[in-house]
Amino acid sequence: MDSGGGVLLASSSTAVEQMGGGGVRGMRKNPTMICAPIMADSVDKMIIDLNKAKASGADLVEIRLDSLKSFNPTEDLKTLITRSPLPTLFTYRPIWEGGQYEGDEPSRLDALRLAMELGADYVDVELQVARQFNDSTHEKKPAKCKVIVSSHNYHNTPSVEELGNLVAKIQAAGADIVKIATTALDIADVARIFQITVHSQVPIIGIVMGERGLISRILCAKFGGYLTFGTLESGIVSAPGQPMIKDLLDLYNFRSIGPDTKVYGIIGKPVSHSKSPILYNEAFKSVGFNGVYVHLLVDDIANFLQTFSSTDFAGFSCTIPHKEAALKCCDEVDPVAKSIGAVNCIIRRQNDGKLFGYNTDYVGAISAIEEGLRVSQNISGAAGSPLAGKLFVVIGAGGAGKALAYGAKEKGARVVIANRTYDRAKELADIVGGDAISLADLDNFHPEDGMILANTTSIGMQPKVEETPVAKPALRYYSLVFDAVYTPKITRLLREAEESGAITVSGLEMFIGQAYEQFERFSGLPAPKELFRKIMSKY
């Protein structure tokens, strides 16, 4: 481990035996299994779920005996083992370890021993009782049954040293497989579990619970975890932060993640709403690029970048509220991004780990606007920018407003900034070299016809779809209107602009445009533009 506390995590690129169950989704690059927790309250319902788990692509099932309303050990265990189409793991979690079982210990442990005898593939026993359990079963333990000894920490994630001691303790208690579940207070906590997983000499399940720990449940396939948990349905989880099996397989392409897979992701807070993972993972898959793109709920971006310092973590998109802070974390920043004061794309150079910051926000918007003008004026791309000499009105003086103002200026447009507070507009106008007006005066602003209008504020965004930054009569002075808002796709501003005879460009174009450039920086390959359009058209 390097002295800066960063996790280097070089993962060994050993060839992985191809396991069954990869099915239609292609070759498996890792042996990490997907386990579906089964938590129905009756054996009949469990059997339905066991078959659902098989159909959804899981490798094994965790049968949570503590979720059953009534339980007749001999009969029910036989039924569950014989009727399960997948290998079985039995867990009978007591209240003191976060489960639902409130009865006495001897009966609980007897049930787990019985499950072993009747043909269970795995049983999960808590560290606290593991030694006595294993001592009592030594004579009778069937060769095929493996004992998972588990430790759950619902408060935090201990230090690497403490985790190492915990693994040793679990091994000493007679574990065939070590299971450690901790809680993420910060995404950086996950790095410690990855480190323990990579260096473990025994099969290990290392999970970090909670939304900040989500990457532990996906990237365990890269770092050599024994299994991960995936749910059958959204929201029905046996521990906080579990993804759905469908998302593991089809969104994150779990089976294609190998030791040498590069990790990308979107850094934000909040971040779970982001559609970027859908876009990039689908694109990576389509061009055969060995990368995975994940949601990264980050509180402190400097700490995140320092902790995950290996070149395995190869590139990031940055969104609210981290775009300004991201800039300060980079070793080098693109001049345009520097003048905008915000970075939305970070690349980690593979030969030396240096961080490079870019801003692709303005590229996406400006090229979409230029394209709209070219199509309408029937001019070729060779003739220089159609924005040259145009009067370009930007609504909003935040990060996106700044980006568009710089972008338009760079293309030779004359820029006017309109903002609710005139002072902020004036401040940006002075930096860019343009004029400022207050948003209230925009309705009566028409020094010339054929102007360009770009809204970079959230006015008109769901749920307030009836709002618009400009009154409709003013829109007739514009030849093109762009709206950075893309939920809804057609905002009131765009609808009224079209009715007034202007060309309209939706925020979706900006989103897709900035994504093209990020994809190319991430992968070094041309973006599959048609595919991007196809995926985004679903939203």
XYZ file of C-alpha atoms in Angstrom:
539
model
C 0.000 0.000 0.000
C 1.469 3.385 -0.880
C 2.239 5.827 1.910
C -0.426 8.295 0.828
C -3.109 5.875 1.888
C -4.135 5.403 -1.734
C -5.136 1.939 -2.774
C -3.058 0.736 -5.681
C -4.958 -2.508 -6.133
C -3.068 -4.117 -8.945
C -5.236 -7.108 -9.680
C -3.654 -10.215 -11.087
C -4.740 -11.083 -14.607
C -4.966 -14.807 -14.158
C -7.083 -16.646 -16.653
C -10.372 -17.510 -15.067
C -11.969 -20.890 -15.577
C -15.127 -20.355 -17.589
C -18.077 -21.270 -15.434
C -21.517 -22.298 -16.529
C -24.454 -19.941 -16.252
C -22.915 -17.237 -18.453
C -25.584 -18.181 -20.961
C -26.625 -15.822 -23.674
C -24.743 -12.952 -22.107
C -21.389 -14.236 -23.378
C -18.133 -15.520 -21.927
C -17.461 -15.118 -18.243
C -14.312 -13.196 -17.364
C -14.566 -13.845 -13.616
C -15.597 -16.706 -11.302
C -17.519 -14.404 -8.911
C -21.004 -15.805 -8.405
C -24.301 -13.946 -8.153
C -26.357 -15.043 -5.170
C -30.073 -14.239 -4.922
C -31.392 -13.763 -1.356
C -34.717 -15.608 -0.939
C -36.772 -13.975 1.800
C -40.353 -15.110 1.280
C -42.418 -15.896 4.398
C -43.555 -19.379 3.296
C -41.869 -22.388 1.683
C -44.307 -22.297 -1.253
C -43.454 -18.677 -2.010
C -39.758 -19.495 -1.624
C -40.024 -22.185 -4.293
C -41.540 -19.671 -6.709
C -38.628 -17.308 -5.992
C -36.049 -20.091 -6.375
C -37.280 -20.605 -9.925
C -37.309 -16.857 -10.563
C -33.687 -16.710 -9.380
C -32.701 -19.425 -11.851
C -34.526 -17.645 -14.696
C -32.912 -14.312 -13.860
C -29.381 -15.700 -14.227
C -28.305 -16.158 -10.584
C -25.670 -18.819 -9.782
C -26.942 -19.743 -6.333
C -29.611 -18.797 -3.795
C -29.374 -17.724 -0.176
C -32.387 -19.158 1.620
C -33.125 -16.932 4.616
C -34.792 -19.311 7.061
C -35.361 -16.420 9.476
C -37.910 -14.900 7.069
C -40.241 -17.935 7.275
C -43.398 -17.400 9.368
C -43.520 -21.080 10.306
C -40.670 -23.548 9.935
C -40.628 -27.322 10.271
C -36.891 -28.060 9.868
C -36.800 -31.651 8.606
C -39.663 -31.358 6.172
C -39.018 -27.794 4.931
C -35.263 -28.203 4.465
C -35.792 -31.392 2.414
C -38.362 -29.645 0.244
C -36.219 -26.542 -0.331
C -33.060 -28.528 -1.132
C -34.754 -30.950 -3.508
C -36.880 -28.287 -5.244
C -34.122 -25.697 -5.698
C -32.908 -25.512 -9.308
C -29.715 -23.771 -8.062
C -27.069 -24.543 -5.422
C -28.310 -23.539 -1.958
C -26.848 -21.420 0.813
C -28.782 -21.544 4.089
C -28.739 -18.594 6.470
C -30.741 -18.453 9.706
C -29.842 -14.948 10.849
C -30.542 -14.056 14.501
C -31.719 -10.629 15.652
C -28.326 -9.936 17.250
C -26.684 -10.064 13.800
C -29.336 -8.044 11.956
C -31.701 -10.955 11.132
C -35.248 -11.866 12.160
C -34.748 -15.058 14.230
C -35.702 -14.532 17.879
C -35.624 -18.115 19.189
C -33.014 -20.061 21.129
C -29.503 -20.786 19.789
C -29.450 -24.607 20.000
C -32.530 -24.953 17.739
C -31.095 -22.444 15.266
C -27.744 -24.210 14.990
C -29.459 -27.619 14.830
C -31.406 -26.430 11.785
C -28.176 -25.372 10.047
C -26.529 -28.730 10.892
C -29.566 -30.511 9.489
C -29.371 -28.428 6.292
C -25.758 -29.628 5.886
C -26.737 -33.261 6.337
C -29.635 -32.971 3.901
C -27.453 -31.681 1.080
C -27.090 -27.904 1.370
C -24.134 -26.595 -0.658
C -23.304 -23.837 1.844
C -24.365 -22.732 5.308
C -23.676 -19.292 6.768
C -22.701 -19.179 10.441
C -21.996 -15.991 12.405
C -18.450 -15.556 13.749
C -19.744 -15.344 17.319
C -20.944 -18.983 17.253
C -18.814 -20.392 14.436
C -16.192 -22.159 16.530
C -18.719 -24.095 18.625
C -20.752 -24.863 15.489
C -17.745 -26.187 13.579
C -16.466 -28.204 16.549
C -19.843 -29.891 16.876
C -20.093 -30.844 13.181
C -16.585 -32.059 12.476
C -17.530 -35.720 12.380
C -20.667 -35.214 10.341
C -19.695 -32.494 7.857
C -20.424 -33.678 4.296
C -17.535 -33.036 1.911
C -19.658 -30.988 -0.486
C -20.940 -28.505 2.095
C -18.867 -25.376 2.666
C -19.167 -23.245 5.790
C -19.286 -19.475 5.319
C -18.347 -17.716 8.555
C -19.764 -14.195 8.517
C -19.244 -10.928 10.338
C -21.602 -7.949 9.893
C -20.762 -4.405 10.953
C -23.739 -2.046 10.634
C -21.819 0.994 11.952
C -18.710 1.535 9.845
C -15.771 -0.038 7.985
C -12.739 -0.724 10.215
C -9.102 -0.011 9.263
C -7.176 -2.375 6.973
C -5.282 -3.682 10.005
C -8.491 -4.432 11.922
C -10.032 -6.053 8.837
C -6.934 -8.227 8.425
C -7.244 -9.362 12.042
C -10.933 -10.081 11.500
C -10.161 -12.298 8.483
C -7.610 -14.228 10.580
C -10.161 -14.676 13.363
C -12.812 -15.925 10.917
C -10.339 -18.387 9.392
C -9.346 -19.629 12.833
C -13.022 -20.313 13.589
C -12.985 -22.936 10.820
C -14.339 -21.015 7.828
C -14.161 -22.513 4.336
C -15.204 -19.096 3.061
C -14.789 -15.752 4.849
C -17.645 -13.225 4.691
C -17.244 -9.651 5.887
C -20.000 -7.061 5.484
C -19.277 -3.520 6.669
C -21.031 -0.169 6.284
C -19.818 2.700 4.093
C -19.823 6.122 5.735
C -17.797 7.351 2.749
C -17.061 5.716 -0.616
C -13.341 5.651 0.325
C -14.200 2.944 2.902
C -14.751 0.503 0.031
C -11.070 0.648 -0.929
C -10.135 -1.126 2.300
C -12.462 -4.035 1.536
C -11.038 -4.248 -2.011
C -7.546 -4.369 -0.553
C -8.457 -7.188 1.830
C -10.211 -9.071 -1.005
C -7.278 -8.813 -3.415
C -4.750 -10.041 -0.854
C -6.870 -12.775 0.715
C -5.453 -16.304 0.548
C -8.883 -17.833 1.267
C -12.149 -17.490 -0.646
C -13.693 -14.224 0.579
C -16.980 -12.354 0.278
C -16.324 -8.659 0.972
C -19.361 -6.393 0.865
C -19.803 -2.771 1.900
C -23.429 -1.938 2.668
C -25.302 1.277 1.882
C -25.445 3.427 -1.273
C -21.843 4.601 -0.796
C -20.757 0.951 -0.873
C -22.479 0.005 -4.143
C -19.229 -0.411 -6.097
C -18.177 -3.192 -3.684
C -21.088 -5.255 -5.024
C -20.090 -4.750 -8.680
C -16.297 -4.547 -8.653
C -15.872 -7.629 -6.434
C -15.859 -9.376 -9.830
C -12.661 -7.490 -10.690
C -10.923 -7.890 -7.344
C -11.693 -11.582 -6.844
C -14.670 -11.735 -4.467
C -16.276 -15.173 -4.097
C -19.829 -13.936 -4.627
C -22.070 -10.885 -4.655
C -25.752 -10.549 -3.793
C -28.360 -9.477 -6.334
C -32.079 -9.131 -5.712
C -34.966 -10.464 -7.788
C -36.936 -7.241 -7.505
C -36.177 -3.611 -6.915
C -36.333 -2.514 -3.288
C -36.704 -5.996 -1.767
C -33.235 -6.393 -0.255
C -31.707 -8.515 2.508
C -29.120 -5.784 3.217
C -28.870 -2.065 2.354
C -27.555 -1.219 -1.117
C -28.108 -4.527 -2.920
C -28.523 -4.115 -6.687
C -30.955 -6.150 -8.776
C -29.600 -9.234 -10.579
C -30.931 -7.753 -13.815
C -28.812 -4.607 -13.294
C -25.687 -6.586 -12.383
C -25.994 -8.616 -15.579
C -27.487 -6.201 -18.101
C -26.554 -2.728 -16.862
C -23.064 -3.387 -15.446
C -22.241 -6.412 -17.671
C -21.076 -8.230 -14.526
C -19.907 -11.381 -16.347
C -17.537 -9.340 -18.536
C -15.704 -7.687 -15.644
C -12.218 -9.181 -15.280
C -9.029 -8.396 -13.330
C -7.882 -6.044 -16.104
C -11.216 -4.239 -16.639
C -10.842 -0.451 -16.342
C -13.247 1.342 -14.023
C -15.054 4.583 -14.966
C -17.921 6.318 -13.250
C -20.000 9.354 -12.540
C -18.993 11.331 -9.450
C -21.911 13.242 -7.951
C -24.153 13.784 -4.943
C -26.915 12.808 -5.492
C -26.008 10.390 -8.263
C -28.400 7.401 -8.315
C -30.684 9.165 -10.852
C -27.921 9.391 -13.478
C -28.495 7.689 -16.829
C -24.773 7.768 -17.675
C -24.053 4.154 -16.588
C -26.766 2.913 -18.963
C -25.225 4.873 -21.819
C -21.541 4.077 -21.325
C -21.862 0.394 -20.361
C -24.043 -0.296 -23.379
C -21.544 1.567 -25.578
C -18.514 -0.203 -24.047
C -20.217 -3.543 -24.692
C -21.108 -2.676 -28.283
C -17.529 -1.769 -29.260
C -15.929 -4.526 -27.163
C -14.121 -2.096 -24.842
C -12.972 -3.649 -21.544
C -14.444 -1.103 -19.129
C -17.262 -0.783 -16.608
C -19.018 2.476 -15.679
C -20.523 2.857 -12.200
C -22.415 5.330 -9.985
C -20.043 6.973 -7.489
C -21.769 8.708 -4.564
C -18.900 10.943 -3.461
C -18.843 13.354 -0.527
C -15.263 14.582 -0.896
C -13.820 14.355 -4.408
C -10.190 15.041 -3.410
C -10.294 12.183 -0.900
C -11.975 9.901 -3.441
C -9.338 10.529 -6.140
C -6.521 10.087 -3.641
C -7.917 6.837 -2.270
C -8.672 5.188 -5.602
C -5.305 6.192 -7.018
C -4.584 3.147 -9.170
C -4.680 3.465 -12.967
C -7.405 0.776 -12.805
C -9.684 3.724 -11.961
C -9.179 5.289 -15.358
C -11.693 8.078 -15.864
C -14.641 9.932 -14.370
C -17.541 12.142 -15.321
C -18.235 14.863 -12.743
C -21.610 16.323 -12.011
C -23.202 18.575 -9.380
C -21.791 19.585 -6.870
C -18.220 18.535 -7.764
C -17.373 20.291 -11.064
C -15.501 23.206 -9.494
C -13.696 21.113 -6.852
C -12.723 18.564 -9.514
C -10.683 21.209 -11.292
C -8.456 21.733 -8.243
C -7.739 17.987 -8.039
C -6.308 17.694 -11.554
C -2.597 17.782 -12.400
C -3.387 19.466 -15.709
C -6.525 21.215 -16.913
C -7.596 21.963 -20.462
C -7.397 25.777 -21.046
C -11.114 26.075 -21.857
C -12.064 24.141 -18.700
C -9.695 26.392 -16.742
C -11.365 29.556 -17.997
C -14.823 28.090 -17.346
C -13.614 27.125 -13.860
C -15.264 23.716 -14.005
C -14.328 20.196 -15.085
C -16.870 17.530 -16.026
C -14.440 14.873 -17.273
C -11.282 13.544 -15.613
C -8.871 11.146 -17.311
C -6.153 9.297 -15.398
C -3.141 8.932 -17.679
C -2.175 5.265 -17.773
C 1.614 5.622 -17.821
C 1.988 7.862 -14.748
C -1.440 8.184 -13.081
C -1.636 11.960 -13.621
C -5.131 13.457 -13.691
C -6.253 15.539 -16.686
C -9.388 17.680 -16.482
C -11.651 18.642 -19.380
C -14.986 20.331 -19.867
C -17.110 18.621 -22.497
C -20.331 20.379 -21.433
C -19.894 23.347 -23.737
C -18.696 21.218 -26.676
C -21.912 19.224 -26.557
C -24.146 22.277 -26.490
C -22.211 24.429 -28.986
C -21.897 21.659 -31.560
C -25.614 20.862 -31.264
C -26.444 24.557 -31.797
C -24.056 24.830 -34.779
C -25.559 21.695 -36.272
C -29.061 23.161 -35.915
C -28.001 26.348 -37.708
C -26.158 24.486 -40.475
C -29.122 22.250 -41.253
C -31.513 25.214 -41.362
C -29.203 27.393 -43.467
C -28.080 24.484 -45.611
C -24.372 25.182 -45.144
C -21.512 22.722 -45.001
C -19.315 22.172 -41.956
C -16.299 23.494 -43.862
C -17.481 27.105 -43.918
C -16.375 28.030 -40.373
C -18.790 28.374 -37.479
C -22.340 29.530 -38.264
C -22.203 31.262 -34.856
C -19.575 33.758 -36.021
C -20.908 37.324 -35.709
C -24.249 36.206 -34.232
C -25.726 37.758 -31.093
C -25.813 34.916 -28.556
C -27.963 35.385 -25.426
C -27.174 33.080 -22.507
C -29.713 32.794 -19.678
C -27.973 31.936 -16.402
C -24.546 32.739 -14.987
C -23.741 29.410 -13.248
C -21.343 26.692 -14.420
C -23.304 25.786 -17.550
C -23.919 29.453 -18.431
C -20.224 30.117 -18.122
C -19.417 27.103 -20.301
C -21.811 28.182 -23.062
C -20.678 31.804 -22.949
C -17.046 30.749 -23.417
C -17.965 28.264 -26.121
C -19.989 30.836 -28.090
C -17.281 33.479 -27.693
C -14.683 31.015 -28.973
C -16.789 30.555 -32.128
C -16.860 34.287 -32.800
C -20.319 35.138 -31.441
C -21.136 38.365 -29.529
C -22.312 37.274 -26.091
C -25.024 38.713 -23.817
C -25.602 37.241 -20.341
C -29.101 37.455 -18.836
C -29.483 36.498 -15.175
C -32.016 37.017 -12.374
C -29.424 38.985 -10.441
C -27.856 41.547 -12.761
C -24.604 41.652 -10.788
C -23.833 37.988 -11.489
C -24.593 38.533 -15.169
C -22.272 41.561 -15.235
C -19.507 39.626 -13.489
C -19.564 36.829 -16.094
C -20.012 39.252 -19.013
C -16.896 41.136 -17.928
C -14.825 37.943 -17.766
C -16.019 36.693 -21.163
C -16.062 40.071 -22.825
C -19.766 40.526 -23.448
C -22.801 42.490 -22.251
C -25.176 41.851 -19.349
C -28.889 42.359 -18.742
C -31.218 41.255 -15.991
C -33.572 38.389 -16.846
C -36.572 40.682 -16.243
C -35.435 42.888 -19.147
C -35.038 39.992 -21.588
C -38.680 40.117 -22.738
C -38.097 43.602 -24.201
C -34.584 42.961 -25.537
C -34.333 42.949 -29.350
C -31.417 44.959 -30.698
C -31.598 42.815 -33.853
C -33.408 39.859 -35.401
C -32.024 36.341 -35.856
C -30.419 36.110 -32.406
C -29.537 32.829 -30.638
C -30.999 32.037 -27.200
C -29.569 29.446 -24.776
C -31.235 28.672 -21.445
C -28.776 27.153 -18.959
C -30.958 27.469 -15.836
C -33.321 24.805 -14.447
C -36.397 26.937 -15.267
C -38.980 24.626 -16.895
C -37.479 21.406 -15.542
C -39.660 18.685 -14.027
C -41.744 19.061 -11.948
C -42.229 22.777 -12.797
C -42.828 22.193 -16.498
C -45.132 25.202 -16.870
C -42.317 27.680 -16.193
C -40.361 29.429 -18.926
C -37.562 32.037 -18.694
C -38.853 34.227 -21.562
C -42.323 35.398 -22.604
C -43.466 33.934 -25.912
C -43.765 37.244 -27.877
C -40.017 37.871 -27.403
C -39.115 34.555 -29.052
C -39.835 35.818 -32.578
C -36.518 37.730 -32.565
C -34.516 34.507 -32.327
C -33.543 32.199 -35.176
C -32.559 29.365 -32.808
C -33.457 28.523 -29.196
C -31.541 25.969 -27.113
C -32.628 24.624 -23.699
C -30.150 22.733 -21.499
C -33.064 21.193 -19.576
C -33.813 17.702 -20.966
C -36.517 16.512 -18.566
C -39.017 16.998 -20.213
C -37.428 16.650 -23.648
C -39.651 19.418 -25.047
C -39.848 22.204 -22.466
C -42.378 25.009 -22.604
C -39.587 27.303 -23.860
C -38.826 24.981 -26.804
C -42.493 24.430 -27.614
C -43.202 28.184 -27.727
C -39.980 28.846 -29.674
C -41.021 26.376 -32.338
C -44.484 27.952 -32.534
C -42.706 31.307 -33.010
C -40.744 29.977 -35.984
C -37.333 29.343 -34.363
C -35.175 26.267 -34.799
C -35.064 24.396 -31.478
C -32.284 22.302 -29.957
C -33.066 20.125 -26.935
C -30.863 19.543 -23.888
C -30.751 15.894 -24.878
C -28.512 16.941 -27.783
C -26.130 18.582 -25.328
C -26.150 15.503 -23.081
C -25.430 13.219 -26.036
C -22.806 15.598 -27.437
C -20.840 15.820 -24.201
C -21.132 12.046 -23.822
C -19.601 11.431 -27.296
C -16.515 13.329 -26.331
C -16.197 11.679 -22.915
C -16.628 8.235 -24.451
C -13.819 8.945 -26.901
C -11.551 10.211 -24.124
C -12.345 7.174 -21.973
C -11.965 4.501 -24.629
C -9.777 6.026 -27.324
C -12.419 4.782 -29.787
C -14.931 6.682 -31.927
C -18.299 7.025 -30.156
C -21.117 4.804 -31.469
C -23.341 7.831 -32.129
C -26.364 5.975 -33.492
C -26.348 3.707 -30.446
C -26.195 6.710 -28.078
C -29.226 8.210 -29.813
C -31.092 4.925 -29.678
C -30.441 4.459 -25.940
C -31.350 8.049 -25.054
C -34.540 7.930 -27.112
C -35.929 5.535 -24.480
C -35.725 8.305 -21.891
